[in-house]
Coordinates of C-alpha atoms and ligand atoms in Angstrom, one line a residue:
M886 CA 0.0 0.0 0.0
K887 CA 2.8 2.4 0.9
Q888 CA 4.5 2.4 -2.4
P889 CA 1.9 3.9 -4.7
I890 CA 1.1 6.7 -2.3
L891 CA 4.7 7.7 -2.0
K892 CA 4.9 7.6 -5.8
R893 CA 1.9 9.8 -6.2
L894 CA 3.2 12.3 -3.7
F895 CA 6.5 12.2 -5.5
W896 CA 4.9 13.1 -8.9
A897 CA 2.7 15.7 -7.2
N898 CA 5.9 17.3 -5.9
M899 CA 7.7 17.1 -9.2
L900 CA 4.9 18.7 -11.1
L901 CA 4.2 21.4 -8.7
F902 CA 7.7 22.4 -7.8
P903 CA 8.9 24.0 -11.0
I904 CA 5.6 25.6 -11.9
C905 CA 4.6 27.7 -8.9
T906 CA 6.7 30.1 -6.9
G907 CA 4.6 29.2 -3.9
A908 CA 5.6 25.6 -4.5
L909 CA 6.0 24.7 -0.9
A910 CA 2.6 25.9 0.2
A911 CA 1.0 24.1 -2.8
T912 CA 2.8 20.9 -2.1
Q913 CA 1.7 21.0 1.5
Q914 CA -1.9 21.5 0.4
A915 CA -1.7 18.6 -2.0
T916 CA -0.2 16.4 0.8
T917 CA -3.0 17.2 3.3
D918 CA -5.6 16.6 0.7
S919 CA -4.3 13.3 -0.5
E920 CA -3.9 12.2 3.1
L921 CA -7.4 13.2 3.8
I922 CA -8.7 11.5 0.8
Q923 CA -6.8 8.3 1.7
R924 CA -8.3 8.4 5.2
G925 CA -11.8 8.9 3.7
E926 CA -11.3 5.9 1.5
Y927 CA -10.2 3.8 4.5
L928 CA -13.3 5.0 6.4
S929 CA -15.5 4.1 3.5
R930 CA -14.1 0.5 3.8
A931 CA -14.7 0.5 7.6
G932 CA -18.3 1.7 6.9
D933 CA -18.7 -0.9 4.2
C934 CA -20.4 1.7 1.9
M935 CA -19.4 -0.5 -1.1
A936 CA -21.4 -3.6 -0.1
C937 CA -24.7 -1.8 -0.4
H938 CA -24.0 1.0 -2.9
S939 CA -22.3 -1.1 -5.7
I940 CA -23.4 -4.1 -7.7
E941 CA -21.4 -6.3 -10.0
G942 CA -21.0 -5.0 -13.6
K943 CA -21.9 -1.4 -12.7
P944 CA -19.5 1.4 -11.7
A945 CA -18.4 1.5 -8.0
Y946 CA -20.9 3.4 -5.8
S947 CA -23.5 3.8 -8.6
G948 CA -26.1 2.0 -6.5
G949 CA -28.9 -0.4 -7.5
L950 CA -28.6 -3.1 -4.9
A951 CA -32.1 -4.5 -4.1
I952 CA -32.4 -4.8 -0.3
K953 CA -35.3 -6.9 0.9
S954 CA -37.0 -5.2 3.9
G955 CA -40.2 -5.6 5.9
L956 CA -41.6 -2.7 3.8
G957 CA -40.7 -4.1 0.4
V958 CA -37.7 -3.9 -1.9
I959 CA -35.5 -0.8 -1.3
Y960 CA -32.8 0.1 -3.9
S961 CA -29.6 1.7 -2.8
T962 CA -28.9 5.0 -4.6
N963 CA -26.0 6.4 -6.6
I964 CA -23.5 8.1 -4.3
T965 CA -20.9 9.0 -6.8
P966 CA -20.3 12.8 -7.3
D967 CA -22.5 12.9 -10.5
K968 CA -24.6 16.0 -10.4
S969 CA -27.8 14.7 -11.9
V970 CA -28.2 11.2 -10.4
G971 CA -25.5 11.1 -7.7
I972 CA -24.6 13.3 -4.8
G973 CA -22.6 15.8 -6.8
N974 CA -24.7 18.7 -5.5
Y975 CA -24.5 17.7 -1.8
S976 CA -22.8 20.1 0.5
E977 CA -20.8 18.6 3.3
Q978 CA -23.6 19.4 5.8
Q979 CA -26.2 17.7 3.5
F980 CA -23.9 14.7 3.2
A981 CA -23.6 14.6 7.0
D982 CA -27.4 14.8 7.4
A983 CA -28.0 11.9 5.0
V984 CA -25.3 9.7 6.5
R985 CA -26.0 10.4 10.2
N986 CA -29.7 11.4 10.3
G987 CA -31.2 9.8 7.2
I988 CA -32.2 13.1 5.6
R989 CA -31.6 13.8 2.0
A990 CA -30.6 17.1 0.4
D991 CA -34.2 17.7 -0.7
G992 CA -35.3 17.2 2.9
S993 CA -37.0 13.8 2.4
H994 CA -36.3 10.9 4.7
L995 CA -34.3 7.8 3.8
Y996 CA -35.4 4.4 4.8
P997 CA -33.3 2.7 7.5
A998 CA -32.1 0.2 5.0
M999 CA -29.4 2.8 5.0
P1000 CA -27.9 2.2 8.5
Y1001 CA -28.0 5.9 9.6
P1002 CA -29.1 5.1 13.1
D1003 CA -25.7 3.4 13.5
Y1004 CA -23.8 6.0 11.5
A1005 CA -25.1 8.7 13.9
K1006 CA -22.0 8.0 15.9
I1007 CA -19.5 9.0 13.1
T1008 CA -17.5 12.1 14.2
D1009 CA -17.5 15.4 12.2
K1010 CA -13.8 14.7 11.5
D1011 CA -14.6 11.4 9.9
I1012 CA -17.6 12.8 8.0
H1013 CA -15.2 15.4 6.6
A1014 CA -12.8 12.8 5.3
L1015 CA -15.5 10.6 3.9
Y1016 CA -17.1 13.6 2.1
T1017 CA -13.7 14.7 0.7
Y1018 CA -13.1 11.2 -0.6
F1019 CA -16.5 10.7 -2.3
M1020 CA -16.3 14.1 -3.9
N1021 CA -12.7 14.0 -5.1
K1022 CA -11.7 10.4 -5.7
V1023 CA -14.8 8.4 -6.6
P1024 CA -15.4 8.7 -10.4
A1025 CA -18.8 10.2 -11.2
S1026 CA -21.2 7.8 -12.8
S1027 CA -24.5 8.7 -14.5
H1028 CA -25.9 5.2 -14.0
Q1029 CA -29.5 5.6 -12.7
P1030 CA -30.4 2.7 -10.4
P1031 CA -34.0 1.5 -10.2
K1032 CA -36.2 3.8 -8.1
T1033 CA -37.6 2.4 -4.8
D1034 CA -41.4 2.1 -5.3
L1035 CA -43.0 0.9 -2.1
S1036 CA -46.7 0.5 -1.7
F1037 CA -48.9 2.8 0.4
P1038 CA -48.4 3.8 3.2
F1039 CA -44.7 3.0 3.1
N1040 CA -44.1 5.2 0.0
Q1041 CA -44.9 8.2 2.3
R1042 CA -41.3 9.0 3.3
W1043 CA -42.5 11.6 5.8
G1044 CA -43.8 8.7 7.9
M1045 CA -40.2 7.9 8.7
T1046 CA -40.2 10.9 11.0
F1047 CA -42.4 8.9 13.4
W1048 CA -40.1 5.9 13.1
N1049 CA -37.1 8.0 13.9
W1050 CA -38.9 9.4 17.0
T1051 CA -40.0 6.0 18.3
F1052 CA -37.2 3.7 17.2
G1053 CA -34.3 5.6 15.7
N1054 CA -31.1 6.8 17.2
D1055 CA -29.3 10.1 16.7
T1056 CA -26.9 10.1 19.7
A1057 CA -23.2 10.7 19.2
F1058 CA -20.6 8.1 20.3
V1059 CA -20.4 7.7 24.1
P1060 CA -17.0 6.4 25.2
I1061 CA -16.9 3.6 27.8
K1062 CA -15.9 5.2 31.1
G1063 CA -12.6 4.0 32.5
A1064 CA -11.8 1.8 29.4
S1065 CA -8.6 2.1 27.5
E1066 CA -8.1 4.1 24.4
Q1067 CA -7.9 0.8 22.4
V1068 CA -11.2 -0.5 23.7
N1069 CA -12.8 2.8 22.9
R1070 CA -11.4 2.8 19.4
G1071 CA -12.9 -0.6 18.9
A1072 CA -16.2 0.6 20.4
Y1073 CA -16.3 3.6 18.0
L1074 CA -15.7 1.3 15.0
V1075 CA -18.1 -1.4 15.9
E1076 CA -21.0 0.8 17.2
G1077 CA -20.7 3.4 14.5
L1078 CA -19.0 3.0 11.1
G1079 CA -18.9 -0.8 11.2
H1080 CA -22.7 -0.9 12.0
C1081 CA -22.1 -4.5 13.2
G1082 CA -25.2 -4.2 15.4
S1083 CA -27.4 -3.9 12.3
C1084 CA -27.0 -7.7 11.9
H1085 CA -25.7 -8.8 15.3
T1086 CA -28.3 -7.1 17.6
P1087 CA -31.8 -8.5 17.8
R1088 CA -34.6 -6.4 16.1
G1089 CA -37.7 -5.1 17.8
I1090 CA -41.3 -4.7 16.7
G1091 CA -40.5 -1.7 14.5
M1092 CA -37.6 -3.8 12.9
Q1093 CA -35.3 -1.4 14.8
E1094 CA -32.1 -2.6 16.5
K1095 CA -33.1 -3.1 20.1
A1096 CA -29.9 -1.3 21.3
Y1097 CA -27.3 0.9 19.7
D1098 CA -24.4 0.7 22.0
H1099 CA -22.5 -1.0 24.9
Q1100 CA -24.8 0.6 27.5
D1101 CA -27.3 -2.2 27.0
D1102 CA -26.6 -5.9 27.4
I1103 CA -28.8 -6.8 24.5
F1104 CA -26.4 -5.0 22.1
L1105 CA -24.6 -7.5 19.8
S1106 CA -26.3 -10.4 21.6
G1107 CA -27.1 -12.1 18.3
G1108 CA -29.8 -11.6 15.6
D1109 CA -31.6 -13.2 12.7
L1110 CA -31.1 -12.4 9.1
N1111 CA -33.8 -13.8 6.8
G1112 CA -33.8 -16.9 9.0
W1113 CA -30.0 -17.3 9.3
S1114 CA -29.0 -17.0 12.9
V1115 CA -26.4 -14.3 13.4
P1116 CA -24.1 -15.2 16.4
S1117 CA -23.6 -13.1 19.5
L1118 CA -20.4 -11.1 19.5
R1119 CA -20.4 -10.5 23.3
G1120 CA -17.0 -11.8 24.4
I1121 CA -16.8 -14.7 21.8
P1122 CA -15.5 -17.0 24.6
R1123 CA -14.4 -19.8 22.3
W1124 CA -11.9 -17.5 20.4
T1125 CA -8.8 -15.7 21.3
N1126 CA -8.2 -12.1 20.3
Q1127 CA -5.9 -13.2 17.5
E1128 CA -8.5 -15.6 16.2
I1129 CA -11.0 -12.8 16.0
V1130 CA -8.5 -10.7 14.1
D1131 CA -7.7 -13.6 11.8
Y1132 CA -11.4 -14.1 11.1
L1133 CA -12.1 -10.5 10.3
Q1134 CA -8.9 -10.2 8.1
T1135 CA -9.2 -13.4 6.1
G1136 CA -12.6 -15.1 6.8
R1137 CA -11.0 -17.9 8.5
N1138 CA -9.1 -18.8 11.7
D1139 CA -8.0 -22.0 13.4
K1140 CA -11.6 -22.9 14.3
A1141 CA -14.0 -21.4 11.8
G1142 CA -14.7 -20.4 8.2
V1143 CA -17.1 -17.6 7.4
G1144 CA -20.5 -18.1 5.7
G1145 CA -23.6 -16.2 4.8
E1146 CA -23.8 -12.4 4.8
M1147 CA -20.6 -12.1 6.9
T1148 CA -18.6 -13.2 3.8
S1149 CA -19.4 -9.9 2.1
V1150 CA -18.6 -7.9 5.3
I1151 CA -15.1 -9.4 5.4
Y1152 CA -14.5 -9.2 1.6
H1153 CA -15.5 -5.5 1.2
S1154 CA -14.8 -4.1 4.6
T1155 CA -12.8 -5.8 7.4
S1156 CA -10.2 -7.4 5.2
H1157 CA -9.2 -3.9 4.2
M1158 CA -8.8 -2.6 7.8
S1159 CA -5.5 -2.2 9.6
E1160 CA -4.2 -4.7 12.1
D1161 CA -4.5 -2.0 14.8
D1162 CA -8.1 -1.4 14.2
L1163 CA -9.0 -5.1 14.0
S1164 CA -7.1 -5.6 17.3
A1165 CA -9.1 -2.8 18.8
I1166 CA -12.3 -4.4 17.6
A1167 CA -11.3 -7.8 19.2
V1168 CA -10.3 -6.1 22.5
Y1169 CA -13.7 -4.3 22.6
L1170 CA -15.7 -7.4 21.9
K1171 CA -13.9 -9.2 24.7
H1172 CA -14.5 -6.2 26.9
L1173 CA -18.3 -6.6 26.4
G1174 CA -18.0 -9.8 28.5
G1175 CA -18.8 -13.4 27.9
N1176 CA -22.3 -14.8 27.6
P1177 CA -22.5 -18.0 29.5
A1178 CA -25.2 -19.3 27.1
L1179 CA -22.6 -19.4 24.3
T1180 CA -21.0 -22.7 23.5
K1181 CA -17.4 -23.7 23.8
S1182 CA -16.1 -27.1 22.7
D1183 CA -15.5 -29.4 25.7
D1184 CA -13.0 -32.2 25.3
K1185 CA -14.8 -34.6 27.6
A1186 CA -18.1 -34.3 25.9
N1187 CA -16.4 -34.5 22.5
Q1188 CA -14.8 -37.9 23.3
A1189 CA -18.0 -40.0 23.2
T1190 CA -18.9 -39.0 19.7
T1191 CA -15.4 -39.3 18.4
V1192 CA -14.9 -42.8 19.8
K1193 CA -18.2 -43.9 18.4
L1194 CA -17.5 -42.5 14.9
T1195 CA -14.0 -44.0 14.9
A1196 CA -15.4 -47.5 15.8
A1197 CA -18.1 -47.1 13.1
K1198 CA -20.4 -49.6 14.7
N1199 CA -24.2 -49.2 15.2
L1200 CA -24.1 -45.7 13.8
T1201 CA -27.4 -43.8 13.5
L1202 CA -28.4 -42.5 10.0
G1203 CA -27.1 -39.0 10.9
E1204 CA -23.7 -40.4 12.1
R1205 CA -23.3 -42.6 9.1
L1206 CA -24.1 -39.7 6.7
Y1207 CA -21.4 -37.6 8.5
V1208 CA -18.7 -40.3 8.2
D1209 CA -19.5 -40.9 4.5
N1210 CA -19.9 -37.3 3.4
C1211 CA -18.2 -34.9 5.8
G1212 CA -15.5 -36.7 7.8
A1213 CA -12.9 -36.5 5.1
C1214 CA -12.6 -32.8 5.6
H1215 CA -14.0 -32.1 9.1
F1216 CA -12.7 -35.3 10.7
V1217 CA -14.3 -37.7 13.2
D1218 CA -13.5 -35.4 16.1
G1219 CA -15.3 -32.5 14.3
K1220 CA -12.2 -30.4 14.7
G1221 CA -11.4 -29.9 11.1
A1222 CA -8.0 -28.5 10.1
P1223 CA -6.7 -25.0 11.1
K1224 CA -7.5 -22.2 8.5
A1225 CA -8.8 -24.8 6.0
F1226 CA -11.7 -26.9 7.3
P1227 CA -13.7 -25.3 10.1
E1228 CA -14.3 -26.8 13.5
L1229 CA -17.8 -28.2 13.8
D1230 CA -17.6 -28.9 17.5
G1231 CA -18.8 -25.8 19.3
A1232 CA -19.4 -23.8 16.2
S1233 CA -21.9 -20.9 16.5
I1234 CA -23.6 -21.8 13.2
I1235 CA -24.3 -25.4 14.5
N1236 CA -25.5 -24.4 17.9
A1237 CA -27.6 -21.4 16.7
P1238 CA -31.2 -21.2 17.8
S1239 CA -32.3 -21.5 14.2
P1240 CA -30.9 -24.3 12.1
D1241 CA -31.4 -22.5 8.8
G1242 CA -27.8 -21.4 8.4
L1243 CA -26.5 -24.9 8.9
V1244 CA -29.1 -26.5 6.5
H1245 CA -28.3 -23.8 4.0
I1246 CA -24.5 -24.7 4.1
I1247 CA -25.2 -28.4 3.9
L1248 CA -27.4 -27.9 0.8
Q1249 CA -25.6 -25.2 -1.0
G1250 CA -22.0 -25.5 0.3
A1251 CA -19.9 -22.4 0.9
Q1252 CA -16.8 -20.7 -0.3
L1253 CA -14.3 -18.8 1.8
P1254 CA -13.5 -15.4 0.3
S1255 CA -10.2 -14.6 -1.2
T1256 CA -8.5 -11.8 0.7
A1257 CA -5.1 -10.2 0.6
K1258 CA -3.8 -12.1 3.6
A1259 CA -5.4 -15.5 2.6
P1260 CA -5.8 -15.5 -1.2
S1261 CA -6.8 -19.2 -1.6
T1262 CA -10.6 -19.8 -2.0
L1263 CA -11.5 -23.0 -0.2
M1264 CA -14.7 -24.7 -1.2
M1265 CA -17.2 -26.7 0.7
P1266 CA -19.3 -28.7 -1.8
G1267 CA -23.1 -28.5 -1.7
F1268 CA -25.1 -31.7 -1.0
S1269 CA -28.5 -30.7 -2.3
Q1270 CA -28.4 -33.3 -5.1
R1271 CA -27.0 -36.1 -3.0
L1272 CA -29.0 -35.9 0.2
N1273 CA -32.8 -35.8 0.5
D1274 CA -34.7 -33.7 3.2
K1275 CA -34.9 -36.6 5.7
E1276 CA -31.2 -37.3 5.4
V1277 CA -30.3 -33.6 5.8
A1278 CA -32.5 -33.4 8.9
E1279 CA -30.9 -36.5 10.4
L1280 CA -27.4 -35.3 9.6
A1281 CA -28.1 -31.8 11.0
T1282 CA -29.6 -33.2 14.1
F1283 CA -26.5 -35.3 14.6
L1284 CA -24.3 -32.3 14.2
R1285 CA -26.4 -30.2 16.7
Q1286 CA -26.2 -32.9 19.3
G1287 CA -22.8 -34.7 18.7
W1288 CA -19.5 -33.9 20.4
S1289 CA -20.1 -31.1 22.8
N1290 CA -22.8 -29.4 20.8
H1291 CA -26.3 -29.0 22.3
A1292 CA -29.1 -27.6 20.2
N1293 CA -32.6 -28.8 19.2
K1294 CA -33.1 -31.4 16.6
V1295 CA -33.9 -30.5 13.0
T1296 CA -37.2 -31.5 11.3
V1297 CA -37.8 -32.5 7.7
E1298 CA -40.1 -29.5 7.4
Q1299 CA -37.3 -27.1 8.4
V1300 CA -35.1 -28.6 5.7
K1301 CA -37.8 -28.4 3.1
K1302 CA -38.4 -24.7 3.9
V1303 CA -34.7 -23.8 3.3
R1304 CA -34.5 -26.0 0.2
D1305 CA -37.6 -24.3 -1.3
S1306 CA -36.2 -20.8 -0.6
L1307 CA -32.8 -21.6 -2.1
E1308 CA -34.5 -23.0 -5.3
Q1309 CA -36.5 -19.8 -5.6
D1310 CA -33.3 -17.7 -5.2
N1311 CA -31.6 -19.8 -7.9
K1312 CA -34.4 -19.2 -10.3
K1313 CA -34.0 -15.5 -10.2
Ligands
HEC2870 C1 -26.8 -1.7 4.6 C2 -26.8 -1.0 3.3 C3 -26.1 0.4 3.2 C4 -24.9 0.7 3.7 C5 -23.8 -0.2 4.4 C6 -24.7 2.1 3.3 N1 -25.8 2.6 2.7 FE1 -26.1 4.5 2.0 N2 -28.0 4.0 1.4 C7 -28.5 2.7 1.5 C8 -29.9 2.7 0.9 C9 -30.8 1.5 0.7 C10 -30.1 4.1 0.5 C11 -31.4 4.6 -0.1 C12 -32.5 4.6 1.0 C13 -33.8 5.2 0.5 O1 -34.1 5.2 -0.7 O2 -34.5 5.7 1.4 C14 -28.9 4.8 0.9 C15 -28.8 6.2 0.7 C16 -27.6 6.9 1.0 C17 -27.4 8.4 0.7 C18 -28.5 9.3 0.2 C19 -28.3 9.5 -1.2 C20 -29.5 10.0 -1.9 O3 -29.6 11.2 -2.2 O4 -30.4 9.2 -2.2 C21 -26.1 8.7 1.1 C22 -25.5 10.0 1.0 C23 -25.5 7.4 1.5 N3 -26.4 6.4 1.4 C24 -24.2 7.3 1.8 C25 -23.6 6.2 2.4 C26 -22.2 6.1 2.9 C27 -21.2 7.3 2.8 C28 -22.1 4.9 3.4 C29 -20.8 4.3 4.1 C30 -20.3 5.1 5.2 C31 -23.3 4.1 3.2 N4 -24.2 5.0 2.5 C32 -23.5 2.8 3.5 C33 -27.9 1.6 2.0 C34 -26.7 1.5 2.6
HEC2871 C1 -24.9 -7.9 6.9 C2 -24.9 -8.5 8.2 C3 -23.7 -8.5 9.1 C4 -22.9 -7.4 9.4 C5 -23.1 -5.9 9.0 C6 -21.9 -7.9 10.3 N1 -22.0 -9.3 10.5 FE1 -20.7 -10.5 11.5 N2 -21.8 -12.1 11.0 C7 -23.0 -12.1 10.2 C8 -23.4 -13.5 10.0 C9 -24.6 -13.9 9.2 C10 -22.5 -14.3 10.7 C11 -22.5 -15.8 10.7 C12 -21.5 -16.4 9.7 C13 -21.6 -17.9 9.6 O1 -22.6 -18.5 9.9 O2 -20.6 -18.5 9.1 C14 -21.5 -13.4 11.3 C15 -20.4 -13.9 12.1 C16 -19.5 -13.0 12.7 C17 -18.4 -13.5 13.5 C18 -18.2 -14.9 13.9 C19 -18.8 -15.2 15.3 C20 -18.8 -16.7 15.6 O3 -19.1 -17.0 16.8 O4 -18.8 -17.6 14.7 C21 -17.7 -12.4 14.0 C22 -16.5 -12.3 14.9 C23 -18.4 -11.2 13.4 N3 -19.5 -11.7 12.6 C24 -18.0 -9.9 13.6 C25 -18.6 -8.8 13.0 C26 -18.1 -7.5 13.1 C27 -17.0 -7.0 14.0 C28 -18.9 -6.7 12.4 C29 -18.9 -5.2 12.1 C30 -17.6 -4.7 11.6 C31 -19.9 -7.6 11.7 N4 -19.7 -8.8 12.1 C32 -20.9 -7.1 10.9 C33 -23.6 -11.0 9.6 C34 -23.1 -9.7 9.7
HEC2872 C1 -14.1 -31.1 0.5 C2 -14.0 -30.7 1.9 C3 -15.4 -30.6 2.6 C4 -16.4 -31.6 2.8 C5 -16.5 -32.9 2.1 C6 -17.3 -30.9 3.6 N1 -16.9 -29.7 4.0 FE1 -17.9 -28.4 5.3 N2 -16.5 -27.0 4.9 C7 -15.5 -27.1 4.1 C8 -14.8 -25.8 4.0 C9 -13.6 -25.5 3.1 C10 -15.6 -24.9 4.7 C11 -15.3 -23.4 4.9 C12 -16.2 -22.7 3.8 C13 -16.9 -21.5 4.4 O1 -17.2 -21.5 5.6 O2 -17.1 -20.6 3.6 C14 -16.7 -25.7 5.3 C15 -17.6 -25.1 6.1 C16 -18.6 -25.9 6.8 C17 -19.5 -25.3 7.8 C18 -19.6 -23.9 8.3 C19 -18.7 -23.8 9.5 C20 -18.6 -22.4 10.1 O3 -17.9 -22.2 11.1 O4 -19.3 -21.5 9.6 C21 -20.3 -26.4 8.2 C22 -21.5 -26.3 9.2 C23 -19.9 -27.5 7.4 N3 -18.9 -27.2 6.6 C24 -20.5 -28.8 7.5 C25 -20.3 -29.8 6.6 C26 -21.1 -31.0 6.5 C27 -22.3 -31.3 7.4 C28 -20.5 -31.8 5.6 C29 -21.0 -33.1 5.0 C30 -22.4 -33.1 4.5 C31 -19.4 -31.1 5.0 N4 -19.2 -29.9 5.7 C32 -18.5 -31.6 4.0 C33 -15.0 -28.3 3.5 C34 -15.7 -29.4 3.4

């Protein structure tokens, strides 16, 4: 990363020096601007603006992602500096109002599919850097994404005023008293720009996040995303700080591999963040304190299953399906192999309240993202062709109750529901 910036500064200096007499002042100006722009770009990664405002095959930040919400489909907008379809005419104050308060330049309200209740915590300084980056570095694109067209009464954007009063959040970041600077850096990133709570905090009756920061124990205690259980981030007792950093940087660590919507968070956002910031996030999550309800693998409980699978006698249908289809990669002890095949013993996705995420992975497989620090893309094959609903239910039940796991059994109906929704998605 360092090389190109130095090169750019070098050329900026070379070009400016002979031309102006006030060369020094001009160079300093260029340096501050390019540093500011670079910081803004970094913050846009930390805020994951890309994930929602870009789609494949269209210019970066030109919008068009269809976001399914309780109200209907909401399309993200073009936030390139184009003056007709983008935000080219936005002043910095108008940009700040949109990002932190959900109010557009024309005064109309945004839907909270844009996570402004979380972004409310972004400081003025960071807004300034983000604005400078979007206005000066992002290429303008005239691509017009589809317009959001909700049915009555949700098409009445002014109605969001009431939502904001009742459920929204517009409070600035509150540091944790007595905590270190590092913990508070992590808190600022997670609670604000990272908007981690938008998926990891349970939602209430208005689809709002039930809490927006560390002052409430429900914050980051786990959520649900279209049926896929999103794990709690409070303390993550089964992982070390380094394992949290590895996961956020590469999508894998010695125990787990990422799946579902978190894959895009890692690919677009956290894999681009500095080691210091990721460490701060890990330290903050640990600071939130453990949740005793969370599972951790336990060697004693693990033994019984491992011994039975190794002997391979009188196996249940679920156990046999595991040995035949999964054991080659995840092993009879369910421990997998570090940074390649995730540990299934104690995994959040297996012990989640809803089995949908687990069933989804068994049917469809998964692929670890390729990131700068871990470029290989490891595949988990899908088993939708090979296993019927009853077999998947038996296999998933075994996984949720084998080794030291302890979660409810899975029914054939639950498997059928996930299979049907995957088939519908694949048709689109
Ligand atoms: C989770 C998805 C999501 C993320 C992440 C996200 N946005 Fe948005 N954003 C949206 C959606 C959807 C809209 C349009 C909402 C509507 O039509 O009411 C929007 C609208 C906006 C607007 C208003 C533009 C206009 O005039 O319509 C701005 C500005 C904006 N986003 C900036 C950002 C920035 C900057 C970031 C990163 C810090 C970001 N967004 C991250 C989903 C997202
Ligand atoms: C768009 C929704 C979404 C957002 C935003 C999001 N996550 Fe996640 N996260 C998930 C899902 C879904 C999983 C479960 C992944 C799986 O099942 O493999 C997950 C898993 C994780 C895990 C693994 C926990 C475990 O016990 O296995 C960590 C750590 C994590 N997320 C951290 C974060 C952090 C930090 C942020 C903010 C920077 C964040 N997430 C933002 C959806 C999200
Ligand atoms: C060819 C090797 C291979 C086989 C066979 C295989 N897996 Fe996987 N599995 C992987 C890899 C690689 C990942 C990581 C991919 C990811 O999470 O994106 C993974 C991920 C998973 C996860 C998600 C773990 C987490 O922490 O999020 C589960 C659950 C899982 N496998 C279960 C199974 C089951 C059940 C079977 C048998 C039906 C199976 N796997 C067969 C390689 C394999």
